[in-house]
XYZ file of C-alpha atoms in Angstrom:
651
model
C 94.912 108.206 80.427
C 94.795 104.411 80.390
C 97.375 102.047 81.825
C 98.788 101.512 78.343
C 99.083 105.237 77.680
C 100.864 105.908 80.967
C 103.283 103.037 80.394
C 104.026 104.307 76.896
C 104.675 107.783 78.300
C 106.914 106.307 80.983
C 108.928 104.425 78.366
C 109.579 107.720 76.596
C 111.007 109.083 79.841
C 113.320 106.142 80.538
C 114.159 105.102 76.972
C 117.743 106.373 77.266
C 118.410 103.618 79.829
C 117.478 100.868 77.353
C 120.077 98.112 77.509
C 122.079 99.906 80.191
C 123.890 97.373 82.356
C 122.763 96.985 85.968
C 124.949 94.744 88.118
C 124.419 92.888 91.374
C 126.902 93.082 94.233
C 128.751 90.070 92.798
C 129.093 91.882 89.422
C 126.570 89.582 87.749
C 123.933 91.081 85.477
C 120.712 92.150 87.187
C 118.282 91.776 84.297
C 115.262 92.409 86.529
C 116.336 96.021 87.040
C 117.441 96.566 83.436
C 115.251 98.265 80.869
C 115.065 95.648 78.136
C 115.826 96.876 74.616
C 112.975 96.294 72.191
C 112.628 92.601 71.322
C 115.015 91.494 74.075
C 114.310 89.377 77.157
C 116.314 87.850 80.017
C 117.433 84.226 79.689
C 118.677 82.055 82.539
C 121.851 80.279 81.433
C 124.259 77.767 82.931
C 126.601 76.854 80.070
C 129.056 79.449 78.760
C 130.546 78.626 75.333
C 133.686 80.550 74.342
C 134.760 80.491 70.675
C 137.097 82.421 68.375
C 136.196 84.447 65.292
C 136.448 81.298 63.096
C 133.876 79.436 65.179
C 136.405 77.123 66.825
C 135.868 76.188 70.454
C 138.232 77.820 72.952
C 136.599 76.771 76.204
C 133.428 76.093 78.151
C 132.234 76.924 81.645
C 129.355 75.419 83.626
C 127.993 77.734 86.325
C 126.846 76.436 89.697
C 123.739 78.640 89.540
C 121.757 80.386 86.840
C 123.322 83.420 85.185
C 120.730 85.751 83.695
C 121.646 87.522 80.442
C 119.756 89.837 78.083
C 119.199 88.199 74.689
C 117.461 89.060 71.390
C 114.056 87.490 70.786
C 111.168 87.566 68.365
C 107.623 88.486 69.287
C 106.751 84.793 69.052
C 109.711 83.509 71.074
C 109.374 85.987 73.951
C 105.968 84.534 74.807
C 106.610 81.033 73.568
C 104.575 78.178 74.941
C 102.573 75.202 73.766
C 103.555 72.194 71.681
C 105.835 73.870 69.139
C 107.749 76.743 70.801
C 109.957 78.763 68.466
C 113.654 79.569 69.040
C 115.413 82.775 70.038
C 117.805 84.202 67.420
C 121.112 84.074 69.357
C 121.437 82.523 72.823
C 118.925 79.872 73.782
C 118.331 76.592 75.563
C 120.533 73.681 74.583
C 117.616 71.846 72.941
C 117.640 74.458 70.151
C 121.407 74.624 69.727
C 122.085 70.916 69.234
C 120.378 68.788 66.598
C 120.688 65.706 68.846
C 117.649 66.895 70.782
C 115.298 68.006 68.044
C 116.319 68.389 64.421
C 113.354 70.624 63.651
C 114.047 73.031 66.509
C 117.718 73.157 65.613
C 116.994 73.942 61.962
C 114.586 76.721 62.971
C 117.281 78.215 65.186
C 119.944 78.016 62.468
C 117.644 79.583 59.868
C 116.721 82.422 62.225
C 120.376 83.113 63.028
C 121.242 83.019 59.333
C 118.531 85.580 58.527
C 120.270 88.397 60.393
C 123.943 87.485 60.736
C 125.020 89.281 57.540
C 128.749 90.005 57.723
C 128.917 90.405 61.479
C 132.003 88.472 62.698
C 130.490 87.353 66.006
C 127.230 86.116 64.522
C 129.069 84.288 61.740
C 131.384 82.659 64.275
C 128.401 81.411 66.295
C 126.666 80.241 63.119
C 129.759 78.257 62.128
C 130.034 76.715 65.576
C 126.408 75.570 65.935
C 126.365 74.102 62.404
C 129.650 72.206 62.737
C 129.769 71.286 66.434
C 127.641 69.473 68.965
C 127.322 71.529 72.135
C 126.480 68.370 74.061
C 129.528 66.458 72.809
C 131.878 69.378 73.506
C 130.497 69.823 77.019
C 130.657 66.068 77.700
C 134.246 65.927 76.472
C 135.200 68.639 78.953
C 133.372 66.845 81.771
C 130.676 69.499 82.117
C 127.752 67.290 81.038
C 127.004 63.594 81.276
C 125.447 62.644 77.970
C 123.710 59.273 78.015
C 122.510 58.377 74.523
C 120.025 55.533 74.079
C 118.918 54.134 70.743
C 115.239 53.545 70.041
C 112.967 52.730 67.123
C 110.865 55.700 66.121
C 107.821 56.027 63.931
C 107.838 54.221 60.579
C 110.911 52.225 61.569
C 113.212 55.266 61.814
C 116.228 55.009 64.104
C 116.293 57.647 66.882
C 118.852 58.730 69.471
C 117.476 59.818 72.855
C 119.799 62.203 74.716
C 119.492 62.264 78.505
C 120.508 65.857 79.211
C 118.303 68.625 80.582
C 116.997 70.304 77.405
C 116.327 73.575 79.250
C 119.954 74.340 80.086
C 120.523 77.907 78.870
C 123.588 78.537 76.705
C 125.360 81.875 76.213
C 128.244 82.720 73.886
C 131.426 84.747 74.021
C 133.379 85.363 70.808
C 137.029 86.446 70.933
C 137.600 89.082 68.255
C 140.158 91.812 67.626
C 137.563 94.583 67.983
C 136.964 96.867 70.962
C 133.521 95.390 71.513
C 133.015 93.058 74.499
C 133.454 89.355 73.781
C 130.222 88.567 75.638
C 127.485 88.778 73.020
C 124.869 89.697 75.639
C 126.928 92.794 76.505
C 127.427 93.938 72.908
C 125.237 96.978 72.269
C 125.912 96.792 68.513
C 124.335 93.337 68.346
C 121.284 94.612 70.207
C 120.898 97.467 67.716
C 121.523 95.166 64.759
C 118.694 92.870 65.820
C 116.219 95.721 66.322
C 117.132 97.236 62.947
C 116.716 93.822 61.316
C 113.134 93.553 62.574
C 111.975 97.004 61.476
C 113.937 97.473 58.248
C 111.908 97.907 55.069
C 108.621 98.430 56.898
C 106.428 101.471 56.330
C 103.702 102.621 58.717
C 100.065 102.123 57.857
C 98.241 104.676 59.969
C 98.264 104.681 63.766
C 97.470 102.111 66.392
C 95.084 102.438 69.337
C 97.644 104.465 71.299
C 98.444 106.874 68.479
C 101.779 105.268 67.626
C 102.860 104.486 64.023
C 101.326 101.175 62.978
C 103.788 98.876 61.185
C 102.650 95.415 62.213
C 99.986 94.268 64.631
C 101.207 92.649 67.839
C 99.963 89.084 67.814
C 101.893 87.526 70.691
C 102.380 89.325 73.971
C 105.225 88.920 76.505
C 105.045 86.838 79.649
C 107.370 86.868 82.702
C 106.119 90.326 83.671
C 105.836 89.361 87.337
C 108.550 86.924 88.365
C 106.315 84.925 90.709
C 103.837 84.335 87.877
C 106.141 83.617 84.969
C 103.548 82.496 82.428
C 100.978 85.213 83.142
C 100.312 87.675 80.322
C 98.680 91.067 80.627
C 97.074 90.638 77.193
C 96.294 87.389 75.438
C 94.596 86.920 72.078
C 94.610 83.127 72.084
C 90.857 82.660 71.700
C 90.418 81.283 68.201
C 88.115 78.342 68.839
C 84.640 77.620 70.201
C 83.188 80.826 71.701
C 85.584 82.970 69.663
C 86.590 86.243 71.368
C 83.528 85.952 73.627
C 81.303 86.349 70.579
C 82.174 90.021 70.192
C 84.898 90.032 67.540
C 86.012 87.994 64.571
C 89.726 88.632 65.166
C 92.027 89.851 67.931
C 92.805 93.041 65.990
C 89.172 94.118 66.268
C 89.494 94.104 70.051
C 92.733 96.080 70.237
C 95.003 97.418 67.520
C 98.525 97.754 68.915
C 101.709 97.940 66.906
C 104.341 95.359 67.728
C 106.889 98.055 68.672
C 104.331 99.788 70.895
C 103.624 96.515 72.697
C 107.346 96.035 73.263
C 107.728 99.524 74.750
C 104.739 99.151 77.053
C 105.781 95.748 78.381
C 109.439 96.775 78.730
C 108.402 99.799 80.802
C 106.108 97.709 83.008
C 108.728 95.023 83.653
C 111.288 97.718 84.467
C 108.905 99.426 86.893
C 108.097 96.140 88.614
C 111.795 95.268 88.839
C 112.733 98.626 90.345
C 109.603 99.830 92.138
C 107.377 96.798 92.596
C 106.438 95.170 95.886
C 105.516 91.568 95.200
C 103.635 89.315 97.611
C 102.726 85.912 96.255
C 101.614 86.663 92.677
C 100.454 90.202 93.402
C 102.619 93.239 92.684
C 102.003 96.825 93.785
C 103.713 99.471 91.651
C 103.820 103.224 92.199
C 105.535 105.543 89.748
C 105.691 109.094 88.427
C 104.790 109.241 84.737
C 106.468 112.317 83.284
C 109.811 112.295 85.089
C 112.092 109.992 87.103
C 109.563 107.216 87.753
C 111.336 105.305 90.508
C 111.874 108.017 93.091
C 108.498 108.384 94.727
C 107.304 108.293 98.315
C 106.409 104.655 98.842
C 102.926 104.366 100.372
C 103.678 101.131 102.216
C 106.647 102.521 104.176
C 106.478 103.661 107.780
C 107.009 107.315 108.647
C 110.562 106.783 109.878
C 111.656 105.328 106.539
C 109.966 108.143 104.599
C 111.733 110.799 106.666
C 114.989 108.894 106.266
C 114.439 109.000 102.498
C 114.436 112.793 102.624
C 117.607 112.771 104.676
C 119.408 110.546 102.171
C 118.214 112.375 99.063
C 119.619 115.737 100.089
C 121.075 116.449 103.503
C 121.681 120.092 102.599
C 117.990 120.928 102.228
C 115.873 121.237 105.376
C 117.938 118.903 107.563
C 116.628 120.554 110.718
C 113.034 119.978 109.688
C 113.719 116.301 109.155
C 115.394 115.869 112.517
C 112.670 117.876 114.247
C 109.970 115.708 112.700
C 111.731 112.517 113.740
C 111.703 113.601 117.364
C 108.640 115.869 117.248
C 106.497 116.317 120.314
C 102.904 115.280 120.006
C 101.447 118.715 119.342
C 103.650 119.742 116.407
C 104.044 116.395 114.660
C 101.387 116.984 111.999
C 102.764 120.402 111.116
C 106.322 119.081 110.788
C 105.397 116.089 108.660
C 103.200 118.200 106.392
C 105.996 120.726 105.960
C 108.377 118.071 104.704
C 106.065 115.977 102.551
C 104.410 118.974 100.951
C 107.860 120.362 100.230
C 108.303 117.271 98.098
C 106.778 118.994 95.059
C 108.428 122.394 95.446
C 111.929 121.442 96.560
C 114.604 120.775 93.962
C 115.609 117.541 95.639
C 112.187 116.034 95.012
C 111.306 117.569 91.663
C 110.801 114.087 90.278
C 107.212 114.234 91.513
C 105.982 115.984 88.436
C 102.436 115.922 87.104
C 100.979 112.442 87.514
C 101.581 109.547 89.880
C 100.146 106.111 89.122
C 99.265 103.471 91.714
C 98.568 100.052 90.200
C 98.137 96.508 91.495
C 98.654 93.466 89.278
C 97.645 89.950 90.242
C 97.910 86.594 88.493
C 94.787 84.821 89.691
C 95.318 82.060 87.120
C 98.441 80.592 85.569
C 98.333 82.408 82.252
C 96.571 85.694 82.963
C 97.778 88.848 84.699
C 94.964 91.176 85.743
C 94.925 94.802 86.871
C 93.031 94.696 90.174
C 93.556 98.351 91.106
C 94.532 101.379 89.057
C 94.403 105.074 89.864
C 96.089 108.146 88.432
C 96.605 111.013 90.853
C 97.819 114.556 90.432
C 101.080 115.193 92.219
C 99.492 117.217 95.030
C 96.657 114.735 95.435
C 99.058 111.815 95.798
C 101.167 113.616 98.384
C 98.066 114.789 100.236
C 96.842 111.191 100.491
C 100.191 109.961 101.830
C 100.576 112.863 104.262
C 97.012 112.537 105.548
C 97.446 108.807 106.126
C 100.617 109.319 108.152
C 99.034 112.097 110.201
C 95.781 110.277 110.903
C 97.595 107.059 111.888
C 100.420 108.773 113.787
C 101.336 107.283 117.147
C 104.508 106.817 119.218
C 106.119 103.772 117.610
C 109.368 101.829 117.699
C 111.749 101.163 114.829
C 114.219 98.265 115.064
C 117.346 99.012 113.045
C 119.570 95.999 112.428
C 123.235 96.378 111.470
C 126.001 93.831 111.057
C 128.897 94.487 113.394
C 132.367 94.253 111.931
C 134.674 91.963 113.830
C 135.441 88.385 114.672
C 131.914 87.463 115.697
C 130.113 89.616 113.102
C 126.936 89.664 115.162
C 123.863 91.625 114.140
C 123.240 94.585 116.441
C 119.665 95.782 116.880
C 119.119 99.430 117.762
C 115.733 100.468 119.132
C 114.679 103.862 117.741
C 111.494 105.494 119.052
C 109.666 107.748 116.594
C 106.268 109.282 116.030
C 104.417 108.337 112.872
C 102.419 105.687 111.065
C 103.406 102.011 110.891
C 104.287 100.293 107.637
C 101.794 98.143 105.787
C 103.820 95.107 106.846
C 103.590 96.062 110.530
C 99.824 96.506 110.200
C 99.553 93.141 108.467
C 101.606 91.322 111.103
C 99.687 92.959 113.938
C 96.332 91.971 112.449
C 97.544 88.451 111.640
C 98.760 87.936 115.181
C 101.870 86.486 116.807
C 103.661 83.386 115.610
C 105.361 82.411 112.390
C 104.648 84.880 109.616
C 105.200 82.292 106.915
C 103.211 79.785 104.929
C 100.454 79.994 102.351
C 97.847 81.287 104.804
C 99.981 84.216 105.913
C 101.045 85.031 102.346
C 97.440 85.158 101.197
C 96.480 87.326 104.172
C 99.355 89.723 103.551
C 98.532 89.994 99.852
C 94.871 90.831 100.506
C 95.718 93.230 103.327
C 98.189 95.190 101.224
C 95.575 95.679 98.525
C 92.995 96.817 101.083
C 95.433 99.325 102.592
C 96.332 100.763 99.178
C 92.635 101.209 98.430
C 92.098 102.820 101.829
C 94.966 105.267 101.351
C 94.073 106.443 97.852
C 90.368 105.744 97.372
C 88.288 106.009 100.520
C 90.587 106.704 103.475
C 88.809 104.117 105.635
C 90.768 101.300 107.240
C 89.085 97.892 106.837
C 87.364 97.315 110.172
C 88.060 93.551 110.286
C 91.793 94.373 110.313
C 91.370 96.759 113.223
C 89.217 94.311 115.185
C 91.688 91.491 114.594
C 94.591 93.650 115.787
C 92.637 94.601 118.925
C 91.901 91.035 119.992
C 95.435 89.846 119.323
C 97.124 92.487 121.521
C 94.730 91.647 124.365
C 96.689 88.390 124.803
C 100.275 89.375 125.709
C 101.036 85.805 126.799
C 100.720 84.607 123.189
C 103.739 86.665 122.085
C 107.305 85.402 122.111
C 108.492 88.370 124.168
C 107.177 91.419 125.958
C 108.987 93.638 123.435
C 107.190 91.942 120.535
C 103.851 92.474 122.255
C 104.552 96.135 122.995
C 105.528 96.674 119.346
C 102.223 95.255 118.128
C 100.379 97.138 120.865
C 101.763 100.419 119.490
C 100.673 99.453 115.981
C 97.188 98.567 117.237
C 96.947 102.001 118.866
C 97.874 103.612 115.557
C 95.221 101.578 113.747
C 92.510 102.417 116.257
C 93.368 106.096 116.500
C 92.761 106.377 112.754
C 89.683 104.145 112.897
C 88.002 105.990 115.776
C 88.764 109.449 114.385
C 87.842 108.933 110.751
C 84.203 110.027 111.126
C 84.602 112.570 113.942
C 84.870 116.367 113.687
C 88.286 117.728 114.586
C 87.244 118.950 118.045
C 86.091 115.472 119.080
C 89.054 113.538 117.706
C 91.329 111.566 119.993
C 94.775 113.187 120.137
C 98.101 111.418 120.204
C 99.067 113.181 123.450
C 97.391 112.351 126.748
C 93.979 114.006 126.977
C 93.508 114.727 130.683
C 90.021 116.156 130.097
C 88.534 113.220 128.219
C 85.854 111.451 130.279
C 85.100 108.409 128.135
C 84.768 105.371 130.427
C 87.021 103.166 128.314
C 89.705 105.842 127.944
C 89.760 106.411 131.709
C 90.028 102.706 132.462
C 92.993 102.554 130.100
C 94.647 105.365 132.056
C 94.110 103.525 135.340
C 95.724 100.407 133.938
C 98.745 102.469 132.876
C 99.289 103.763 136.441
C 99.282 100.228 137.822
C 101.527 98.920 135.057
C 104.076 101.723 135.300
C 104.389 101.656 139.084
C 105.034 97.914 139.220
C 107.276 98.064 136.146
C 109.430 100.773 137.719
C 109.886 98.811 140.942
C 110.655 95.552 139.123
C 113.252 97.362 137.021
C 114.997 98.751 140.115
C 115.053 95.246 141.621
C 116.505 93.747 138.444
C 113.460 91.572 137.820
C 112.407 90.992 134.218
C 108.817 89.764 134.045
C 105.411 91.091 132.983
C 103.510 93.181 135.495
C 100.180 92.134 136.973
C 98.493 94.716 134.753
C 99.902 93.036 131.648
C 99.156 89.529 132.892
C 95.530 90.428 133.585
C 95.033 92.482 130.423
C 92.651 89.983 128.809
C 90.453 89.861 131.912
C 90.661 93.618 132.340
C 89.345 94.234 128.812
C 86.452 91.816 129.396
C 85.584 92.782 133.029
C 87.352 96.034 133.930
C 85.715 96.833 137.278
C 86.202 93.458 138.962
C 89.662 92.995 137.454
C 90.745 96.475 138.551
C 89.989 95.569 142.161
C 92.161 92.466 141.735
C 95.004 94.531 140.245
C 94.773 97.038 143.111
C 95.131 94.281 145.693
C 98.254 92.982 143.928
C 99.588 96.538 143.645
C 99.327 97.253 147.382
C 102.693 95.676 148.391
C 104.492 97.705 145.720
C 102.905 100.937 146.938
C 104.097 100.176 150.471
C 107.669 99.689 149.255
C 108.105 103.143 147.703
C 108.709 106.467 149.371
C 105.685 108.188 150.804
C 105.900 111.089 148.344
C 105.864 108.754 145.359
C 103.084 106.652 146.904
C 101.010 109.756 147.533
C 101.564 110.955 143.945
C 100.386 107.656 142.476
C 97.393 107.320 144.786
C 96.392 110.916 144.147
C 96.672 110.456 140.353
C 94.577 107.281 140.447
C 91.945 109.032 142.571
C 91.827 111.968 140.147
C 91.171 109.650 137.206
C 88.607 107.628 139.169
C 86.721 110.811 140.052
C 86.350 111.631 136.354
C 83.960 108.706 135.738
C 80.357 109.811 135.309
C 77.003 108.242 136.255
C 78.349 105.112 137.956
C 80.346 104.206 134.835
C 83.224 103.137 137.052
C 81.143 100.241 138.409
C 80.117 99.198 134.892
C 81.761 95.793 134.408
C 80.982 95.423 130.682
C 83.765 94.831 128.170
C 85.979 97.732 127.105
C 86.195 99.061 123.566
C 89.533 99.590 121.750
C 89.511 103.178 123.036
C 91.019 101.909 126.290
C 94.194 100.993 124.374
C 94.735 104.661 123.531
C 94.107 105.774 127.110
C 96.564 103.189 128.420
C 99.269 104.004 125.866
C 99.001 107.792 126.249
C 99.039 107.683 130.047
C 101.920 105.214 130.191
C 103.964 107.361 127.827
C 103.265 110.467 129.917
C 104.420 108.640 133.046
C 107.536 107.380 131.261
C 108.424 110.890 130.116
C 107.974 112.220 133.655
C 110.152 109.425 135.047
C 112.869 110.195 132.471
C 112.795 113.917 133.260
C 113.043 113.223 136.998
C 116.068 110.975 136.452
C 117.725 113.581 134.236
C 117.128 116.248 136.872
C 118.643 114.012 139.541
C 121.729 113.377 137.423
C 122.171 117.096 136.754
C 121.828 117.894 140.459
C 124.493 115.331 141.352
C 126.852 116.709 138.729
C 126.379 120.272 140.005
C 126.951 119.123 143.574
C 130.247 117.533 142.619
């Protein structure tokens, strides 16, 4: 299927939610997450005009910030631009509602409202008000607007009045009636239906359009504001009527694509709804993932880290496989892949995740220019194929990572408490981006552009070729070699973990399973770089343990000399050993013997004078360091637990 076909199918799935109210926490309307009824769009308003059923003014309110409401529109007004933009048929900007701004615009608005008001009491009340009142004068009288009117001579000696009020102030109406319908016209479902019926009444289909839908009238103007960050960008534009007309291929837009106006509305409404509910927007690029045949919004998000994905399962249904979820969150190295596969592959079979039906779409939209929205990536995947891609990514990039959970504490101070949660899995796309970009402020145009491009590359890697972009991996490697450039040791260790995840996937992606680097410590691996990483971990952990017992918070010599160690491991290792000597003398003989013996065992594993090789280390040493340090940490924790248990038994 094409993008248009999948969007049309998605609209059929979600059509029942058309016009359904979605509210923000402050009870205001969240139009971005609403499924727009056909021929309806959001409008940002500030001025609220309240009238009675006779069209007499009751009151006015000026909001301190924009209030977005869903309003009727025509095909021309929903994409209006240029020198002569047309009005909306009900609520609109003040320039259309008051003849003091532009008599022509006001007359167009009044005529459009008159064409569909019929005997509806609310529409007739609004019609009476806008034809007998000045919105500007009423607002100025109530102190809501400052209207400065200046006289000037116009063309051909005509006398003009120039009004100094922002013409783009949005105006919405409420009409007090004795009916059960809401006074707010933007909340009145009957008015929405009346407008749609008005547009399609009396029309008969003439065959089918390009998507197989009944063809009533060709769509000639296509919606904008699909992606909020690129408000004027359109997915389709047929404005090519001069010079090199339609690139010399067609005589009219209809020859290029024949889409019914209603079909266009459905497709664009579905896309805007998906972006509002499922989209991840960076700059002017939006990544959207959705299931076509069933509940489109509840899908495993590819950009999330493993912890968040497992948490999603927990939240969706705690009664189904809760033990598996908890086991996977705290899985040991050897059974992690099996646990994660068991959960993610249960996504299709389990009742709690039945929304992953037949097809999942991954699409990326980008507005490279002001008026055009392009599809830069599009793939349709079978349910199992999509889940296999996600599961494989999280297994191949799995590494011991840290999740920082922030919660606001209730109380007088209301401070934010950060909980550090260790887990095994893959980092999020954002963590990978930040690691590759390096420490410092993750803001500004340069960072935004980098993040946008990286996210697209990672999506392509996950679903198209499985290969991480090597420049990202190389950049991450060189950044974590400079711990001193980070704001804190914790920030460096976080990025170091992410870099290990990146390089585990990178180094393993072309190797047979027997030769792949495991997540757990591989005590039999004899790669020079891996062994040097293990040696560095012994030095780092010994000094770190002693500093902790002394209450000293500073980086170890191993961390301080990391940059030199990666460039010249042999000579730097001798330097680290000399600085480590006083710490070895300060510990008990049994512990000193254990460390010295472990270091000797690793040193003896070097082959063919590789230990004396002083050439720069590859990223493999990161994995050796991380795995060995984690093994030492686990042993230290177990020893402490055993000591505590012994003391408790003795008491």
